[in-house]
Amino acid sequence: MILAALLIAAAAPAAAPTAAEIEAAAPAAAWRAVEPENLMLVDTARGTMVIELAPAFALEHVAAIRRFVRAHAFDGGAIVRVQDNYVVQFAAKPPVAPPARELPAEYERDAAGIGFTPLPYPDAYGQAGFSDGWPVARERGKAWLVHCYSAVGVGRDNPPSTGDGSELYAVIGHAPRHLDRNIALVGRVIDGLAPFAALPRGTEALGFYKTDAEKLPITTARIAADMVPEARPRFEVMRTDTPSFAALVTARANRRESFFVRPAGRVDVCNVRVPVRRVK
Amino acid sequence: MILAALLIAAAAPAAAPTAAEIEAAAPAAAWRAVEPENLMLVDTARGTMVIELAPAFALEHVAAIRRFVRAHAFDGGAIVRVQDNYVVQFAAKPPVAPPARELPAEYERDAAGIGFTPLPYPDAYGQAGFSDGWPVARERGKAWLVHCYSAVGVGRDNPPSTGDGSELYAVIGHAPRHLDRNIALVGRVIDGLAPFAALPRGTEALGFYKTDAEKLPITTARIAADMVPEARPRFEVMRTDTPSFAALVTARANRRESFFVRPAGRVDVCNVRVPVRRVK
């Protein structure tokens, strides 16, 4: 067995690497840190949902969310909605003070001014790609975050002006790309989503819970920048304009793990999954 | 309020209908029954997972699954794996008798001989569409079922010959289209998936449960054809070669619900979701 393992190891360099191998071998320069100001922690008895905020795409919504966190508005809030194959949604503790003014509809931004690494495969919804570690689509000079699994957005009622950042959802199903450009995406869950995706589905319309007793309470929400540096969790995201990421996309499109008998030769933007790692 | 409701109702015919309205108005001819021989029920203390089997795409795998059900091989089995954003997997009670012979790799079939209604939008993985109520893709004379949310496939180890139908998975995350044509899809869950998608994720590699105590037992599995007719649950699936379904695809691509400010103008095959209804 040991001899066989050695023979396999010796032969390995000749084979194209898998996504896991590319991630493990990526140099330090292939990663960027998640800024403490963009790292939001939502603590519950089921664990902590770790969110990276994306001010480059929704500056005012992200600022509003940080204000709610810093005013302890989410402390004592709850998970209010879990809709199967769709979203888990959490809300600040009511009553929420109305915002001083309506937030702009930050559903897309100018494509100029941010990097864009196109995905070299077709996309059902237009031109998809990546920007600074985020899955992004663009069209006619505009760019926007894509509703992949784990994307975090600002819940709103029908009038676009009604989202104030006090109620956020995370995607837990097939990418609802029809929501792209209809709602402000403000980030994504980079760690700890699974226990929330496993919560019981709500029985009211749209998966809202019927009773307060069903709602998992939020103990507290924090921005990492407000914690003492030694206590802050640290995460890194693979840079999407690097040779490592390009190799990873190719490996995701052409699965080399021994399970696969017919690699697809292509991959959709939400099946690439940008690597994220926790730093000790 | 009543007056307002009447005014809205009177104005409705002028507006393009929503998917829900199209489904509600679809005539009887727009639906087909799920054959009792293709209706598989997996009973647990968390509810019943209702599966429609697809012999048109995996004849021998479906026959093997029916044999396991009729031999009561799944009775006393369990949910053995829940991997977040991927699959819930259940297995017959061990030990499972080895099959008399290996099943063929029914990962695709000849496109000739089945209907195909193309989706009139691009697909990240090729040409997608629908056949007899199923999401399907095709290429170079071959057709295959697509790994949308709720798709049911036959678990296997790395050698393609190792799937015998005694262990099945259902997709509970973003469509893992890289699995298309790498594994035998045998159907989809048409009712009751949500409680299983909400099970705790397994902590072993690939989301397998570590201990037997974590595994939700299967009470029994049944084929509806084996039940007395009055006791059989009855389901209908919208026919995908009908004007009703064509209208539904258009409505899914161009969301008319008042929430939407910018309809996408397109939709991917897994976001169409073929309507299924329970018949009393």
PDB file of C-alpha atoms in Angstrom, chain B:
ATOM      1  CA  MET B   1     -61.156  47.602  -0.051  1.00  0.00           C
ATOM      2  CA  ILE B   2     -63.793  45.506  -1.791  1.00  0.00           C
ATOM      3  CA  LEU B   3     -64.223  48.118  -4.477  1.00  0.00           C
ATOM      4  CA  ALA B   4     -60.487  48.258  -4.998  1.00  0.00           C
ATOM      5  CA  ALA B   5     -60.328  44.478  -5.288  1.00  0.00           C
ATOM      6  CA  LEU B   6     -63.080  44.520  -7.904  1.00  0.00           C
ATOM      7  CA  LEU B   7     -61.313  47.189  -9.892  1.00  0.00           C
ATOM      8  CA  ILE B   8     -58.124  45.140  -9.873  1.00  0.00           C
ATOM      9  CA  ALA B   9     -60.037  42.018 -10.897  1.00  0.00           C
ATOM     10  CA  ALA B  10     -61.699  43.888 -13.748  1.00  0.00           C
ATOM     11  CA  ALA B  11     -58.363  45.195 -14.971  1.00  0.00           C
ATOM     12  CA  ALA B  12     -56.615  41.820 -14.772  1.00  0.00           C
ATOM     13  CA  PRO B  13     -57.394  40.444 -18.266  1.00  0.00           C
ATOM     14  CA  ALA B  14     -55.438  43.250 -19.881  1.00  0.00           C
ATOM     15  CA  ALA B  15     -52.235  42.336 -18.048  1.00  0.00           C
ATOM     16  CA  ALA B  16     -50.100  39.326 -18.993  1.00  0.00           C
ATOM     17  CA  PRO B  17     -50.834  36.531 -16.524  1.00  0.00           C
ATOM     18  CA  THR B  18     -48.423  35.400 -13.838  1.00  0.00           C
ATOM     19  CA  ALA B  19     -47.156  31.835 -13.566  1.00  0.00           C
ATOM     20  CA  ALA B  20     -49.612  31.172 -10.745  1.00  0.00           C
ATOM     21  CA  GLU B  21     -52.509  32.423 -12.849  1.00  0.00           C
ATOM     22  CA  ILE B  22     -51.446  30.312 -15.837  1.00  0.00           C
ATOM     23  CA  GLU B  23     -51.203  27.227 -13.648  1.00  0.00           C
ATOM     24  CA  ALA B  24     -54.623  27.846 -12.107  1.00  0.00           C
ATOM     25  CA  ALA B  25     -56.218  28.354 -15.518  1.00  0.00           C
ATOM     26  CA  ALA B  26     -54.554  25.414 -17.303  1.00  0.00           C
ATOM     27  CA  PRO B  27     -57.146  23.018 -18.764  1.00  0.00           C
ATOM     28  CA  ALA B  28     -57.270  19.341 -17.835  1.00  0.00           C
ATOM     29  CA  ALA B  29     -55.524  18.477 -21.097  1.00  0.00           C
ATOM     30  CA  ALA B  30     -52.464  20.430 -19.926  1.00  0.00           C
ATOM     31  CA  TRP B  31     -51.804  17.864 -17.187  1.00  0.00           C
ATOM     32  CA  ARG B  32     -50.746  14.235 -17.158  1.00  0.00           C
ATOM     33  CA  ALA B  33     -51.169  11.810 -14.282  1.00  0.00           C
ATOM     34  CA  VAL B  34     -48.186  10.315 -12.510  1.00  0.00           C
ATOM     35  CA  GLU B  35     -48.447   6.580 -13.174  1.00  0.00           C
ATOM     36  CA  PRO B  36     -48.914   4.546  -9.976  1.00  0.00           C
ATOM     37  CA  GLU B  37     -46.066   2.295 -11.109  1.00  0.00           C
ATOM     38  CA  ASN B  38     -43.801   5.370 -11.170  1.00  0.00           C
ATOM     39  CA  LEU B  39     -44.929   6.827  -7.865  1.00  0.00           C
ATOM     40  CA  MET B  40     -42.591   5.906  -5.009  1.00  0.00           C
ATOM     41  CA  LEU B  41     -43.310   6.834  -1.397  1.00  0.00           C
ATOM     42  CA  VAL B  42     -40.587   6.920   1.240  1.00  0.00           C
ATOM     43  CA  ASP B  43     -42.151   7.091   4.698  1.00  0.00           C
ATOM     44  CA  THR B  44     -40.354   8.435   7.768  1.00  0.00           C
ATOM     45  CA  ALA B  45     -41.274  10.051  11.060  1.00  0.00           C
ATOM     46  CA  ARG B  46     -40.528  13.425   9.384  1.00  0.00           C
ATOM     47  CA  GLY B  47     -43.002  12.819   6.610  1.00  0.00           C
ATOM     48  CA  THR B  48     -43.211  11.073   3.254  1.00  0.00           C
ATOM     49  CA  MET B  49     -40.922  11.854   0.358  1.00  0.00           C
ATOM     50  CA  VAL B  50     -42.925  11.377  -2.847  1.00  0.00           C
ATOM     51  CA  ILE B  51     -40.838  10.512  -5.904  1.00  0.00           C
ATOM     52  CA  GLU B  52     -41.851  10.239  -9.527  1.00  0.00           C
ATOM     53  CA  LEU B  53     -39.660   7.658 -11.244  1.00  0.00           C
ATOM     54  CA  ALA B  54     -38.558   8.195 -14.844  1.00  0.00           C
ATOM     55  CA  PRO B  55     -38.249   4.832 -16.602  1.00  0.00           C
ATOM     56  CA  ALA B  56     -37.987   6.621 -19.971  1.00  0.00           C
ATOM     57  CA  PHE B  57     -34.539   7.759 -18.914  1.00  0.00           C
ATOM     58  CA  ALA B  58     -33.248   4.939 -16.713  1.00  0.00           C
ATOM     59  CA  LEU B  59     -35.347   1.853 -17.369  1.00  0.00           C
ATOM     60  CA  GLU B  60     -33.119  -0.700 -15.691  1.00  0.00           C
ATOM     61  CA  HIS B  61     -32.271   1.452 -12.678  1.00  0.00           C
ATOM     62  CA  VAL B  62     -35.954   2.167 -12.106  1.00  0.00           C
ATOM     63  CA  ALA B  63     -36.731  -1.547 -12.369  1.00  0.00           C
ATOM     64  CA  ALA B  64     -33.985  -2.280  -9.827  1.00  0.00           C
ATOM     65  CA  ILE B  65     -35.380   0.345  -7.443  1.00  0.00           C
ATOM     66  CA  ARG B  66     -38.883  -1.110  -7.731  1.00  0.00           C
ATOM     67  CA  ARG B  67     -37.455  -4.561  -6.947  1.00  0.00           C
ATOM     68  CA  PHE B  68     -35.742  -3.200  -3.827  1.00  0.00           C
ATOM     69  CA  VAL B  69     -38.962  -1.507  -2.724  1.00  0.00           C
ATOM     70  CA  ARG B  70     -41.018  -4.651  -3.301  1.00  0.00           C
ATOM     71  CA  ALA B  71     -38.474  -6.758  -1.441  1.00  0.00           C
ATOM     72  CA  HIS B  72     -38.838  -4.315   1.489  1.00  0.00           C
ATOM     73  CA  ALA B  73     -35.132  -3.528   1.245  1.00  0.00           C
ATOM     74  CA  PHE B  74     -35.707   0.154   2.130  1.00  0.00           C
ATOM     75  CA  ASP B  75     -37.866  -0.696   5.177  1.00  0.00           C
ATOM     76  CA  GLY B  76     -35.586  -0.091   8.132  1.00  0.00           C
ATOM     77  CA  GLY B  77     -33.147   1.816   5.956  1.00  0.00           C
ATOM     78  CA  ALA B  78     -32.239   5.432   6.735  1.00  0.00           C
ATOM     79  CA  ILE B  79     -31.205   8.872   5.606  1.00  0.00           C
ATOM     80  CA  VAL B  80     -27.446   8.375   5.685  1.00  0.00           C
ATOM     81  CA  ARG B  81     -26.134  11.654   4.279  1.00  0.00           C
ATOM     82  CA  VAL B  82     -27.122  15.315   4.142  1.00  0.00           C
ATOM     83  CA  GLN B  83     -24.545  17.601   2.527  1.00  0.00           C
ATOM     84  CA  ASP B  84     -25.357  21.296   2.557  1.00  0.00           C
ATOM     85  CA  ASN B  85     -26.081  22.832  -0.849  1.00  0.00           C
ATOM     86  CA  TYR B  86     -25.850  19.392  -2.411  1.00  0.00           C
ATOM     87  CA  VAL B  87     -27.847  16.271  -1.569  1.00  0.00           C
ATOM     88  CA  VAL B  88     -29.880  14.279   0.933  1.00  0.00           C
ATOM     89  CA  GLN B  89     -29.187  10.583   0.485  1.00  0.00           C
ATOM     90  CA  PHE B  90     -31.024   7.508   1.733  1.00  0.00           C
ATOM     91  CA  ALA B  91     -30.139   3.860   1.689  1.00  0.00           C
ATOM     92  CA  ALA B  92     -31.690   0.428   1.975  1.00  0.00           C
ATOM     93  CA  LYS B  93     -31.156  -1.473   5.196  1.00  0.00           C
ATOM     94  CA  PRO B  94     -27.812  -3.244   5.147  1.00  0.00           C
ATOM     95  CA  PRO B  95     -26.743  -5.795   4.167  1.00  0.00           C
ATOM     96  CA  VAL B  96     -28.060  -5.312   0.633  1.00  0.00           C
ATOM     97  CA  ALA B  97     -27.936  -8.400  -1.543  1.00  0.00           C
ATOM     98  CA  PRO B  98     -25.609  -7.779  -4.478  1.00  0.00           C
ATOM     99  CA  PRO B  99     -27.435  -7.406  -7.794  1.00  0.00           C
ATOM    100  CA  ALA B 100     -27.616 -10.397 -10.082  1.00  0.00           C
ATOM    101  CA  ARG B 101     -25.756  -8.349 -12.679  1.00  0.00           C
ATOM    102  CA  GLU B 102     -24.375  -4.846 -13.067  1.00  0.00           C
ATOM    103  CA  LEU B 103     -26.782  -2.182 -14.258  1.00  0.00           C
ATOM    104  CA  PRO B 104     -25.934  -0.394 -17.501  1.00  0.00           C
ATOM    105  CA  ALA B 105     -24.687   3.190 -17.248  1.00  0.00           C
ATOM    106  CA  GLU B 106     -28.024   4.857 -18.047  1.00  0.00           C
ATOM    107  CA  TYR B 107     -26.598   8.368 -17.904  1.00  0.00           C
ATOM    108  CA  GLU B 108     -28.182   9.499 -21.171  1.00  0.00           C
ATOM    109  CA  ARG B 109     -30.475   8.072 -23.847  1.00  0.00           C
ATOM    110  CA  ASP B 110     -31.154   8.512 -27.549  1.00  0.00           C
ATOM    111  CA  ALA B 111     -32.866  11.836 -28.088  1.00  0.00           C
ATOM    112  CA  ALA B 112     -34.970  10.221 -30.794  1.00  0.00           C
ATOM    113  CA  GLY B 113     -38.140   8.671 -29.451  1.00  0.00           C
ATOM    114  CA  ILE B 114     -38.937  11.282 -26.831  1.00  0.00           C
ATOM    115  CA  GLY B 115     -40.499  14.673 -27.277  1.00  0.00           C
ATOM    116  CA  PHE B 116     -38.438  17.769 -26.616  1.00  0.00           C
ATOM    117  CA  THR B 117     -39.633  21.314 -26.091  1.00  0.00           C
ATOM    118  CA  PRO B 118     -36.540  23.521 -26.126  1.00  0.00           C
ATOM    119  CA  LEU B 119     -36.223  26.299 -23.618  1.00  0.00           C
ATOM    120  CA  PRO B 120     -35.973  29.419 -25.800  1.00  0.00           C
ATOM    121  CA  TYR B 121     -33.086  30.845 -23.777  1.00  0.00           C
ATOM    122  CA  PRO B 122     -29.392  30.027 -23.491  1.00  0.00           C
ATOM    123  CA  ASP B 123     -28.226  27.420 -21.000  1.00  0.00           C
ATOM    124  CA  ALA B 124     -24.825  27.388 -19.329  1.00  0.00           C
ATOM    125  CA  TYR B 125     -24.431  23.686 -20.064  1.00  0.00           C
ATOM    126  CA  GLY B 126     -25.841  23.238 -23.588  1.00  0.00           C
ATOM    127  CA  GLN B 127     -29.356  22.958 -24.964  1.00  0.00           C
ATOM    128  CA  ALA B 128     -31.917  22.656 -22.210  1.00  0.00           C
ATOM    129  CA  GLY B 129     -35.626  22.033 -22.475  1.00  0.00           C
ATOM    130  CA  PHE B 130     -38.402  19.736 -21.353  1.00  0.00           C
ATOM    131  CA  SER B 131     -39.725  16.312 -22.234  1.00  0.00           C
ATOM    132  CA  ASP B 132     -43.001  14.901 -20.933  1.00  0.00           C
ATOM    133  CA  GLY B 133     -42.856  17.105 -17.842  1.00  0.00           C
ATOM    134  CA  TRP B 134     -39.154  16.598 -17.135  1.00  0.00           C
ATOM    135  CA  PRO B 135     -36.270  19.090 -17.319  1.00  0.00           C
ATOM    136  CA  VAL B 136     -33.945  17.673 -19.950  1.00  0.00           C
ATOM    137  CA  ALA B 137     -30.830  18.634 -21.857  1.00  0.00           C
ATOM    138  CA  ARG B 138     -29.632  17.241 -25.152  1.00  0.00           C
ATOM    139  CA  GLU B 139     -26.640  17.270 -27.434  1.00  0.00           C
ATOM    140  CA  ARG B 140     -25.512  15.282 -30.458  1.00  0.00           C
ATOM    141  CA  GLY B 141     -28.462  12.924 -30.550  1.00  0.00           C
ATOM    142  CA  LYS B 142     -28.464  12.199 -26.818  1.00  0.00           C
ATOM    143  CA  ALA B 143     -30.871  13.435 -24.119  1.00  0.00           C
ATOM    144  CA  TRP B 144     -30.622  13.290 -20.353  1.00  0.00           C
ATOM    145  CA  LEU B 145     -32.389  14.410 -17.221  1.00  0.00           C
ATOM    146  CA  VAL B 146     -30.994  17.548 -15.605  1.00  0.00           C
ATOM    147  CA  HIS B 147     -29.808  17.819 -11.982  1.00  0.00           C
ATOM    148  CA  CYS B 148     -32.276  20.485 -10.836  1.00  0.00           C
ATOM    149  CA  TYR B 149     -33.329  20.902  -7.202  1.00  0.00           C
ATOM    150  CA  SER B 150     -35.253  17.735  -6.204  1.00  0.00           C
ATOM    151  CA  ALA B 151     -33.731  15.500  -8.907  1.00  0.00           C
ATOM    152  CA  VAL B 152     -33.256  11.924  -7.678  1.00  0.00           C
ATOM    153  CA  GLY B 153     -30.233   9.867  -8.689  1.00  0.00           C
ATOM    154  CA  VAL B 154     -28.539   6.591  -7.903  1.00  0.00           C
ATOM    155  CA  GLY B 155     -25.558   6.937  -5.595  1.00  0.00           C
ATOM    156  CA  ARG B 156     -22.440   5.144  -6.713  1.00  0.00           C
ATOM    157  CA  ASP B 157     -18.760   4.851  -5.876  1.00  0.00           C
ATOM    158  CA  ASN B 158     -16.105   5.843  -8.377  1.00  0.00           C
ATOM    159  CA  PRO B 159     -16.505   2.875 -10.739  1.00  0.00           C
ATOM    160  CA  PRO B 160     -19.655   3.605 -12.791  1.00  0.00           C
ATOM    161  CA  SER B 161     -20.836   0.036 -12.341  1.00  0.00           C
ATOM    162  CA  THR B 162     -21.216   0.362  -8.567  1.00  0.00           C
ATOM    163  CA  GLY B 163     -24.666   1.972  -8.419  1.00  0.00           C
ATOM    164  CA  ASP B 164     -27.305  -0.686  -7.831  1.00  0.00           C
ATOM    165  CA  GLY B 165     -30.326   1.446  -6.853  1.00  0.00           C
ATOM    166  CA  SER B 166     -30.227   0.658  -3.143  1.00  0.00           C
ATOM    167  CA  GLU B 167     -28.908   4.139  -2.312  1.00  0.00           C
ATOM    168  CA  LEU B 168     -30.586   7.236  -3.753  1.00  0.00           C
ATOM    169  CA  TYR B 169     -29.947  10.968  -3.412  1.00  0.00           C
ATOM    170  CA  ALA B 170     -32.116  14.011  -3.959  1.00  0.00           C
ATOM    171  CA  VAL B 171     -30.630  17.403  -4.863  1.00  0.00           C
ATOM    172  CA  ILE B 172     -31.171  20.065  -2.169  1.00  0.00           C
ATOM    173  CA  GLY B 173     -28.919  22.859  -3.423  1.00  0.00           C
ATOM    174  CA  HIS B 174     -27.868  24.763  -6.494  1.00  0.00           C
ATOM    175  CA  ALA B 175     -28.231  22.480  -9.498  1.00  0.00           C
ATOM    176  CA  PRO B 176     -25.019  20.374  -9.636  1.00  0.00           C
ATOM    177  CA  ARG B 177     -25.087  20.180 -13.426  1.00  0.00           C
ATOM    178  CA  HIS B 178     -21.557  18.748 -13.486  1.00  0.00           C
ATOM    179  CA  LEU B 179     -23.222  15.498 -12.349  1.00  0.00           C
ATOM    180  CA  ASP B 180     -25.348  15.385 -15.506  1.00  0.00           C
ATOM    181  CA  ARG B 181     -24.349  12.362 -17.599  1.00  0.00           C
ATOM    182  CA  ASN B 182     -22.089  11.114 -14.821  1.00  0.00           C
ATOM    183  CA  ILE B 183     -24.721   9.291 -12.822  1.00  0.00           C
ATOM    184  CA  ALA B 184     -28.115   7.722 -13.390  1.00  0.00           C
ATOM    185  CA  LEU B 185     -30.926  10.141 -12.638  1.00  0.00           C
ATOM    186  CA  VAL B 186     -34.069   8.118 -12.009  1.00  0.00           C
ATOM    187  CA  GLY B 187     -36.694  10.726 -11.140  1.00  0.00           C
ATOM    188  CA  ARG B 188     -37.432  13.646  -8.863  1.00  0.00           C
ATOM    189  CA  VAL B 189     -39.133  14.401  -5.584  1.00  0.00           C
ATOM    190  CA  ILE B 190     -42.554  15.863  -6.411  1.00  0.00           C
ATOM    191  CA  ASP B 191     -43.795  16.336  -2.853  1.00  0.00           C
ATOM    192  CA  GLY B 192     -42.449  16.366   0.692  1.00  0.00           C
ATOM    193  CA  LEU B 193     -38.787  17.208   0.108  1.00  0.00           C
ATOM    194  CA  ALA B 194     -38.629  20.224   2.439  1.00  0.00           C
ATOM    195  CA  PRO B 195     -38.476  18.353   5.782  1.00  0.00           C
ATOM    196  CA  PHE B 196     -35.577  16.293   4.444  1.00  0.00           C
ATOM    197  CA  ALA B 197     -33.761  19.348   3.087  1.00  0.00           C
ATOM    198  CA  ALA B 198     -34.026  20.714   6.647  1.00  0.00           C
ATOM    199  CA  LEU B 199     -32.303  17.729   8.280  1.00  0.00           C
ATOM    200  CA  PRO B 200     -29.054  18.411  10.124  1.00  0.00           C
ATOM    201  CA  ARG B 201     -26.039  18.218   7.836  1.00  0.00           C
ATOM    202  CA  GLY B 202     -23.769  15.236   8.449  1.00  0.00           C
ATOM    203  CA  THR B 203     -20.370  15.959   9.932  1.00  0.00           C
ATOM    204  CA  GLU B 204     -18.345  13.284   8.148  1.00  0.00           C
ATOM    205  CA  ALA B 205     -16.764  13.775   4.723  1.00  0.00           C
ATOM    206  CA  LEU B 206     -19.401  14.478   2.023  1.00  0.00           C
ATOM    207  CA  GLY B 207     -22.042  15.063   4.716  1.00  0.00           C
ATOM    208  CA  PHE B 208     -22.402  11.440   5.804  1.00  0.00           C
ATOM    209  CA  TYR B 209     -23.672  11.004   9.350  1.00  0.00           C
ATOM    210  CA  LYS B 210     -21.109   9.794  11.827  1.00  0.00           C
ATOM    211  CA  THR B 211     -23.352   7.618  13.982  1.00  0.00           C
ATOM    212  CA  ASP B 212     -26.441   5.497  13.416  1.00  0.00           C
ATOM    213  CA  ALA B 213     -28.239   7.597  16.029  1.00  0.00           C
ATOM    214  CA  GLU B 214     -28.090  10.608  13.691  1.00  0.00           C
ATOM    215  CA  LYS B 215     -29.770   8.778  10.828  1.00  0.00           C
ATOM    216  CA  LEU B 216     -33.495   9.310  10.312  1.00  0.00           C
ATOM    217  CA  PRO B 217     -34.980   5.819   9.820  1.00  0.00           C
ATOM    218  CA  ILE B 218     -37.115   4.907   6.829  1.00  0.00           C
ATOM    219  CA  THR B 219     -40.279   3.241   8.056  1.00  0.00           C
ATOM    220  CA  THR B 220     -41.164   1.791   4.710  1.00  0.00           C
ATOM    221  CA  ALA B 221     -40.983   2.518   1.001  1.00  0.00           C
ATOM    222  CA  ARG B 222     -43.840   1.753  -1.350  1.00  0.00           C
ATOM    223  CA  ILE B 223     -44.780   1.858  -5.011  1.00  0.00           C
ATOM    224  CA  ALA B 224     -48.271   3.366  -5.318  1.00  0.00           C
ATOM    225  CA  ALA B 225     -49.338   0.632  -7.771  1.00  0.00           C
ATOM    226  CA  ASP B 226     -49.039  -1.867  -4.923  1.00  0.00           C
ATOM    227  CA  MET B 227     -51.566   0.004  -2.771  1.00  0.00           C
ATOM    228  CA  VAL B 228     -55.295  -0.436  -3.078  1.00  0.00           C
ATOM    229  CA  PRO B 229     -56.472   2.139  -5.618  1.00  0.00           C
ATOM    230  CA  GLU B 230     -58.481   4.164  -3.095  1.00  0.00           C
ATOM    231  CA  ALA B 231     -55.420   4.593  -0.871  1.00  0.00           C
ATOM    232  CA  ARG B 232     -53.009   5.731  -3.586  1.00  0.00           C
ATOM    233  CA  PRO B 233     -52.017   9.370  -3.535  1.00  0.00           C
ATOM    234  CA  ARG B 234     -52.540  10.919  -6.962  1.00  0.00           C
ATOM    235  CA  PHE B 235     -50.421  13.593  -8.564  1.00  0.00           C
ATOM    236  CA  GLU B 236     -50.450  15.377 -11.890  1.00  0.00           C
ATOM    237  CA  VAL B 237     -47.583  17.065 -13.720  1.00  0.00           C
ATOM    238  CA  MET B 238     -48.065  19.850 -16.232  1.00  0.00           C
ATOM    239  CA  ARG B 239     -47.426  18.641 -19.781  1.00  0.00           C
ATOM    240  CA  THR B 240     -44.479  20.547 -21.153  1.00  0.00           C
ATOM    241  CA  ASP B 241     -45.627  20.435 -24.797  1.00  0.00           C
ATOM    242  CA  THR B 242     -48.738  22.536 -24.164  1.00  0.00           C
ATOM    243  CA  PRO B 243     -49.652  26.205 -24.671  1.00  0.00           C
ATOM    244  CA  SER B 244     -50.110  26.471 -20.904  1.00  0.00           C
ATOM    245  CA  PHE B 245     -46.524  25.459 -20.261  1.00  0.00           C
ATOM    246  CA  ALA B 246     -45.172  27.709 -23.009  1.00  0.00           C
ATOM    247  CA  ALA B 247     -47.009  30.606 -21.384  1.00  0.00           C
ATOM    248  CA  LEU B 248     -45.629  29.616 -17.997  1.00  0.00           C
ATOM    249  CA  VAL B 249     -42.042  29.632 -19.301  1.00  0.00           C
ATOM    250  CA  THR B 250     -42.610  33.115 -20.714  1.00  0.00           C
ATOM    251  CA  ALA B 251     -44.065  34.266 -17.400  1.00  0.00           C
ATOM    252  CA  ARG B 252     -41.114  32.805 -15.479  1.00  0.00           C
ATOM    253  CA  ALA B 253     -38.679  34.601 -17.767  1.00  0.00           C
ATOM    254  CA  ASN B 254     -40.600  37.864 -17.529  1.00  0.00           C
ATOM    255  CA  ARG B 255     -41.848  38.051 -13.954  1.00  0.00           C
ATOM    256  CA  ARG B 256     -45.007  40.097 -13.799  1.00  0.00           C
ATOM    257  CA  GLU B 257     -45.590  39.907 -10.074  1.00  0.00           C
ATOM    258  CA  SER B 258     -45.621  43.417  -8.688  1.00  0.00           C
ATOM    259  CA  PHE B 259     -42.414  42.817  -6.726  1.00  0.00           C
ATOM    260  CA  PHE B 260     -40.278  42.861  -9.868  1.00  0.00           C
ATOM    261  CA  VAL B 261     -38.913  46.087 -11.282  1.00  0.00           C
ATOM    262  CA  ARG B 262     -36.734  44.505 -13.989  1.00  0.00           C
ATOM    263  CA  PRO B 263     -37.785  41.108 -15.362  1.00  0.00           C
ATOM    264  CA  ALA B 264     -34.762  39.080 -16.485  1.00  0.00           C
ATOM    265  CA  GLY B 265     -36.182  38.321 -19.928  1.00  0.00           C
ATOM    266  CA  ARG B 266     -34.814  34.782 -19.626  1.00  0.00           C
ATOM    267  CA  VAL B 267     -34.836  31.871 -17.229  1.00  0.00           C
ATOM    268  CA  ASP B 268     -32.685  28.827 -16.671  1.00  0.00           C
ATOM    269  CA  VAL B 269     -34.156  25.362 -16.923  1.00  0.00           C
ATOM    270  CA  CYS B 270     -34.081  24.774 -13.158  1.00  0.00           C
ATOM    271  CA  ASN B 271     -35.857  28.026 -12.322  1.00  0.00           C
ATOM    272  CA  VAL B 272     -38.874  27.166 -14.467  1.00  0.00           C
ATOM    273  CA  ARG B 273     -40.038  24.407 -12.110  1.00  0.00           C
ATOM    274  CA  VAL B 274     -42.616  22.250 -13.865  1.00  0.00           C
ATOM    275  CA  PRO B 275     -45.925  22.500 -11.941  1.00  0.00           C
ATOM    276  CA  VAL B 276     -47.005  19.434  -9.970  1.00  0.00           C
ATOM    277  CA  ARG B 277     -50.330  19.177  -8.160  1.00  0.00           C
ATOM    278  CA  ARG B 278     -51.941  16.697  -5.831  1.00  0.00           C
ATOM    279  CA  VAL B 279     -55.330  15.443  -6.952  1.00  0.00           C
ATOM    280  CA  LYS B 280     -57.946  14.774  -4.321  1.00  0.00           C
TER     281      LYS B 280
END
